[in-house]
Coordinates of C-alpha atoms in Angstrom, one line a residue:
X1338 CA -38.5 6.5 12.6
X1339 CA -36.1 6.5 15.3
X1340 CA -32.2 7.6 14.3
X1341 CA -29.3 5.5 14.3
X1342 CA -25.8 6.1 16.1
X1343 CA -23.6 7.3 13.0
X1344 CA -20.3 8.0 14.6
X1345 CA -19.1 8.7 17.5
X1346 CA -16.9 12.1 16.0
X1347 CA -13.7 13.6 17.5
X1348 CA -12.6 17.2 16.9
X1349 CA -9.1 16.9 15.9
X1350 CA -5.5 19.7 14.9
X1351 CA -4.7 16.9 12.8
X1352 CA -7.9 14.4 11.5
X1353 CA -5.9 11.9 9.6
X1354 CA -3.2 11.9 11.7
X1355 CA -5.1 11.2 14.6
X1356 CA -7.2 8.7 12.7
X1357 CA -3.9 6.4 11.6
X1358 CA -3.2 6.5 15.5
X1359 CA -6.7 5.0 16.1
X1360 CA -6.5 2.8 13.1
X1361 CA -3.2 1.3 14.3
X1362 CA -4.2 0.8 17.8
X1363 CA -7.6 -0.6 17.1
X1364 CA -6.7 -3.0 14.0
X1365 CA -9.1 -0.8 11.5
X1366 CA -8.7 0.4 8.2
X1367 CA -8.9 4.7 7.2
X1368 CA -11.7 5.4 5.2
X1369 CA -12.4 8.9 3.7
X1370 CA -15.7 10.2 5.1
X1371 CA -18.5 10.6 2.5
X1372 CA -19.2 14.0 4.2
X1373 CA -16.8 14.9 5.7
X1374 CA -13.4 14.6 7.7
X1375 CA -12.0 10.8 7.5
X1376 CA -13.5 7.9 9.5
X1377 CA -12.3 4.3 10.8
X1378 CA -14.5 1.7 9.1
X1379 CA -16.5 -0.4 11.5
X1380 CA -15.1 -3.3 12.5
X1381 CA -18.7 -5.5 12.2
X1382 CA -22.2 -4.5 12.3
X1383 CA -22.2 -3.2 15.4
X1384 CA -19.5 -1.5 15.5
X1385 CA -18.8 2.2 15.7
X1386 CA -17.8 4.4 13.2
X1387 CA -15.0 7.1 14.5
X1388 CA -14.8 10.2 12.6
X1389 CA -12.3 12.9 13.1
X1390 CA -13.0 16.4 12.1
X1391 CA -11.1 19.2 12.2
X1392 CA -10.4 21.9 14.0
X1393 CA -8.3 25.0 15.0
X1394 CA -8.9 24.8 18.8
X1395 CA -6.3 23.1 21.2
X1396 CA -8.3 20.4 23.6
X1397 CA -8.8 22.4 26.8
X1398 CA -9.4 20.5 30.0
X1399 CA -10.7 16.4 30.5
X1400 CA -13.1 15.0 27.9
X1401 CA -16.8 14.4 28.6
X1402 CA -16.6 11.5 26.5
X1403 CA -14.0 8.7 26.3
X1404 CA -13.8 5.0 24.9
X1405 CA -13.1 2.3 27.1
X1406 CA -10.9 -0.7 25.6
X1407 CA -11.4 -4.2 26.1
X1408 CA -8.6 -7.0 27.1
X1409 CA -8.7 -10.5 26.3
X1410 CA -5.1 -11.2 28.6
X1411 CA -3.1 -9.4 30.8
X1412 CA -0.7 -9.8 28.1
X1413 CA -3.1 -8.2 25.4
X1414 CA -3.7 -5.4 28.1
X1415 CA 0.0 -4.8 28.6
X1416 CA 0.2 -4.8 24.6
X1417 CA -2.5 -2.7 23.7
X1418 CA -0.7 0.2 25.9
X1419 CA 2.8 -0.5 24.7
X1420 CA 1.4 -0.4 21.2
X1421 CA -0.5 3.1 21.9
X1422 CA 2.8 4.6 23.8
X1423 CA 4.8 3.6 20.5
X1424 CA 2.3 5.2 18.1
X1425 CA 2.6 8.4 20.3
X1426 CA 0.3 8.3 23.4
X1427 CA 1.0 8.4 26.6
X1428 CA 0.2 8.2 30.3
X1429 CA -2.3 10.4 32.2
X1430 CA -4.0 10.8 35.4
X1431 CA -7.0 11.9 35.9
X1432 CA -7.2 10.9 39.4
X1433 CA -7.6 7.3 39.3
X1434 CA -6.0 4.9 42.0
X1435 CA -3.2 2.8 42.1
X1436 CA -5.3 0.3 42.9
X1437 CA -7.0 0.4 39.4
X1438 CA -7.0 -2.5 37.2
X1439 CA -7.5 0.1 34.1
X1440 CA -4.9 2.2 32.3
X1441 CA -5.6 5.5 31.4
X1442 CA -4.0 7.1 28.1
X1443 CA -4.4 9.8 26.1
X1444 CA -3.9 10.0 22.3
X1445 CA -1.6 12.3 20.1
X1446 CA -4.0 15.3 20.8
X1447 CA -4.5 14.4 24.7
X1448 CA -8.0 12.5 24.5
X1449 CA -8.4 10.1 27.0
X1450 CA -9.2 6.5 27.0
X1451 CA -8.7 3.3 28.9
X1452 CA -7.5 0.1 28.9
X1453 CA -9.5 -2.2 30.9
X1454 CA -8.4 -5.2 32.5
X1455 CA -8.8 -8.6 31.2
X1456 CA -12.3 -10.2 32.8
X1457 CA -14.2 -7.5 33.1
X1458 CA -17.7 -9.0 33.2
X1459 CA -19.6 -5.9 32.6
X1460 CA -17.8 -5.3 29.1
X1461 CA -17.8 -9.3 27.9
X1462 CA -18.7 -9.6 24.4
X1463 CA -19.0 -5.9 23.6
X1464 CA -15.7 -6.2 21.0
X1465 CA -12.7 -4.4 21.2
X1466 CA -14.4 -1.0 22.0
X1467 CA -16.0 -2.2 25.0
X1468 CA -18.1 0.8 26.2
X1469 CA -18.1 5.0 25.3
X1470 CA -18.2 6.2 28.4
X1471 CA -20.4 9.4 29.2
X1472 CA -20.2 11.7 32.0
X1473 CA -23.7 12.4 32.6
X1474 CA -26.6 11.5 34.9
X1475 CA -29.4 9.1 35.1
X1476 CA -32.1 10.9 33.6
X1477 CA -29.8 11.7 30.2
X1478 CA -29.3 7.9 30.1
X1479 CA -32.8 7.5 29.8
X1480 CA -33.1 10.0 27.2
X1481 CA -30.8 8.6 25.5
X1482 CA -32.3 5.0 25.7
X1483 CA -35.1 6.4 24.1
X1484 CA -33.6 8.4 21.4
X1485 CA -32.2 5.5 19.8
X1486 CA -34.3 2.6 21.1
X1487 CA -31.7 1.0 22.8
X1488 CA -32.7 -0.9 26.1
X1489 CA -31.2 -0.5 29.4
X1490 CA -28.9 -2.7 30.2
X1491 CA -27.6 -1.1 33.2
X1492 CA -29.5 1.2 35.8
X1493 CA -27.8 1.3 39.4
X1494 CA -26.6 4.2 42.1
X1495 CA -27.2 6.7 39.1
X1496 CA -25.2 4.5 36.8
X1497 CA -26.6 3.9 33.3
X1498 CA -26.0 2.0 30.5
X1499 CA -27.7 0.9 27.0
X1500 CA -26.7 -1.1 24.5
X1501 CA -27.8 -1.7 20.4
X1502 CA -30.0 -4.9 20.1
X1503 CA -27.2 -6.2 17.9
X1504 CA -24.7 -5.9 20.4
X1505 CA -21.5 -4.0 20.4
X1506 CA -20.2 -1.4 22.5
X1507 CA -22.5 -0.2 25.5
X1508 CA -22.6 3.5 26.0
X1509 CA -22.6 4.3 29.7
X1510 CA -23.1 7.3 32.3
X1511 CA -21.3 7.3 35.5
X1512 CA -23.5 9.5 37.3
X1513 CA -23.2 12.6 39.4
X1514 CA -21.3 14.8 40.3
X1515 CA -20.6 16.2 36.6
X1516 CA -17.0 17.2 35.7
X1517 CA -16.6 20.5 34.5
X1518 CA -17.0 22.1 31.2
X1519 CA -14.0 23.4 28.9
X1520 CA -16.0 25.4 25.9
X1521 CA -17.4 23.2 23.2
X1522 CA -17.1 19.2 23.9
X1523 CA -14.2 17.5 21.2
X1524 CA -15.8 14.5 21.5
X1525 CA -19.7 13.8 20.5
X1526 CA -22.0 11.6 18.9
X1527 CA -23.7 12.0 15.7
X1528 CA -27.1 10.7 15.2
X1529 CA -28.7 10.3 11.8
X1530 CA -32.3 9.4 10.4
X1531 CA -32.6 6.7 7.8
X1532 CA -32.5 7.0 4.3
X1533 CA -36.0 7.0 4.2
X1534 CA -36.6 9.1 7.4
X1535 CA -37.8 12.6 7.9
X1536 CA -35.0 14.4 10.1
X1537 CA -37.5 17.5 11.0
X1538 CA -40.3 14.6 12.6
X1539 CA -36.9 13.9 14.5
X1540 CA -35.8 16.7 15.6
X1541 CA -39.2 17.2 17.2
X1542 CA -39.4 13.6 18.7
X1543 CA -35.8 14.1 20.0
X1544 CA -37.1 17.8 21.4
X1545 CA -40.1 16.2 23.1
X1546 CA -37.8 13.6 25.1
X1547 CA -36.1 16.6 26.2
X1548 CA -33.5 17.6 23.8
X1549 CA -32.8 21.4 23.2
X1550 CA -31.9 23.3 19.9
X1551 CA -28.7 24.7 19.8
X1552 CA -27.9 25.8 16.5
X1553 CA -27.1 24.5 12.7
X1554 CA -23.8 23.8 11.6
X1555 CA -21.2 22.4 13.9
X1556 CA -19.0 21.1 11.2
X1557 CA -21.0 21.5 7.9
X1558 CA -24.1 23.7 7.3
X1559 CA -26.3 20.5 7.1
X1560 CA -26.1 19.6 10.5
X1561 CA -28.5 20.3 13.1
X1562 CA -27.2 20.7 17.1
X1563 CA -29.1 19.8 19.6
X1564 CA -28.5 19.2 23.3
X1565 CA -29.5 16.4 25.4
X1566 CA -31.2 17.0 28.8
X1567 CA -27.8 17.6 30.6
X1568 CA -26.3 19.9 27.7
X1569 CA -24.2 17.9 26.0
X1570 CA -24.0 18.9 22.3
X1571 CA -24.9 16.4 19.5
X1572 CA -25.7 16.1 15.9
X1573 CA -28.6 14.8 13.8
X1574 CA -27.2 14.8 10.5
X1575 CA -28.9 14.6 7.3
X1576 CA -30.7 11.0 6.3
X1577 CA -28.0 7.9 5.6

């Protein structure tokens, strides 16, 4: 059986700290995680669990991975960053334009995300996480379309997105050329069987759409790291 997206998980100094940030910004409620680290509840069902996990390494360099916030106003875009500068984020560049309609921010441990304008068309109806946006290339968004069954919904100029059948936010890949590496990526997904599923059959479907074994425990001794085709670490976790 094919896995299901469990969380999207952040390395974090400070997990619950970082999590009441989140929880604030997003409207969502702190949950402990049953296995570990704490989590933000979904907000429907299809939405994304956030888990933060810790760690004793500082965040080196531009994440990999970052979410991608949707506005229903100008006014709730110019809210949503006022709210996230008072709860302790703050401006960044990564090289974006001034004639962006976006706003980039990072969190209290210097993650990136953005604030997209209001009428984005691409993002419409995905909720208030509108997209986790990947660097990555074309082929890992079709490996990825086929890990978890999701369909393309977007596949242009390198550019690819999917999407769950029941909606919610897309996950996308911008393309080439690839940013740089800074040791082990802080932000990743987590991919789980279902109750009912065998995770070794997954590992080897996931290693025959060309995944690659890393090695067992990233945060517990339970999980198993693999790498999709352009080497960005992920977990298949025990069955939920």
């Amino acid at each position: 059986m094919t896995s299901h997206l469990y969380a999207i998980s952040v390395d974090a100094e400070a997990p619950l700290r970082l999590a009441r940030f989140w929880a604030e910004l997003l409207g969502r409620e702190v949950v402990d995680d049953p296995y570990e680290g704490v989590a933000l509840r979904p907000d429907s069902t299809a939405g994304l669990r956030i888990r933060f996990l810790p760690t004793a390494t500082p965040k080196a360099g531009q994440n990999r991975i970052h979410l991608d916030l949707t506005s229903a106003s100008p006014d709730a875009q110019r809210e949503t960053v006022a709210r996230a500068i008072g709860l302790g984020g703050r401006h960044v560049d990564i090289g974006q334009g001034t004639e962006e309609g976006h706003v980039v921010l990072a969190d209290r441990e210097g993650n990136e995300f953005c604030v997209i304008e209001a009428g984005n068309s691409f993002l419409a109806g995905c909720g208030s996480i509108g997209a986790v946006n990947c660097d990555g290339t074309q082929a890992v968004g079709y490996f990825w379309s086929a890990a978890l069954g999701w369909p393309l919904v977007w596949d242009q100029d390198q550019e690819t997105a999917i999407q769950s059948p029941r909606g919610g936010a897309k996950v996308t890949w911008s393309g080439p050329p690839l940013m740089p590496r800074h040791g082990r990526d802080r932000v990743h997904l987590d991919l789980a069987p279902p109750a009912d599923g065998e995770r070794e059959a997954e590992i080897d479907r996931l290693l025959s759409l060309g995944a690659t074994r890393v090695d067992a425990g990233r945060h517990t001794a339970d999980d198993v790291v693999l790498a999709d085709p352009d080497g960005n670490e992920f977990c298949l976790l025990t069955p939920r």
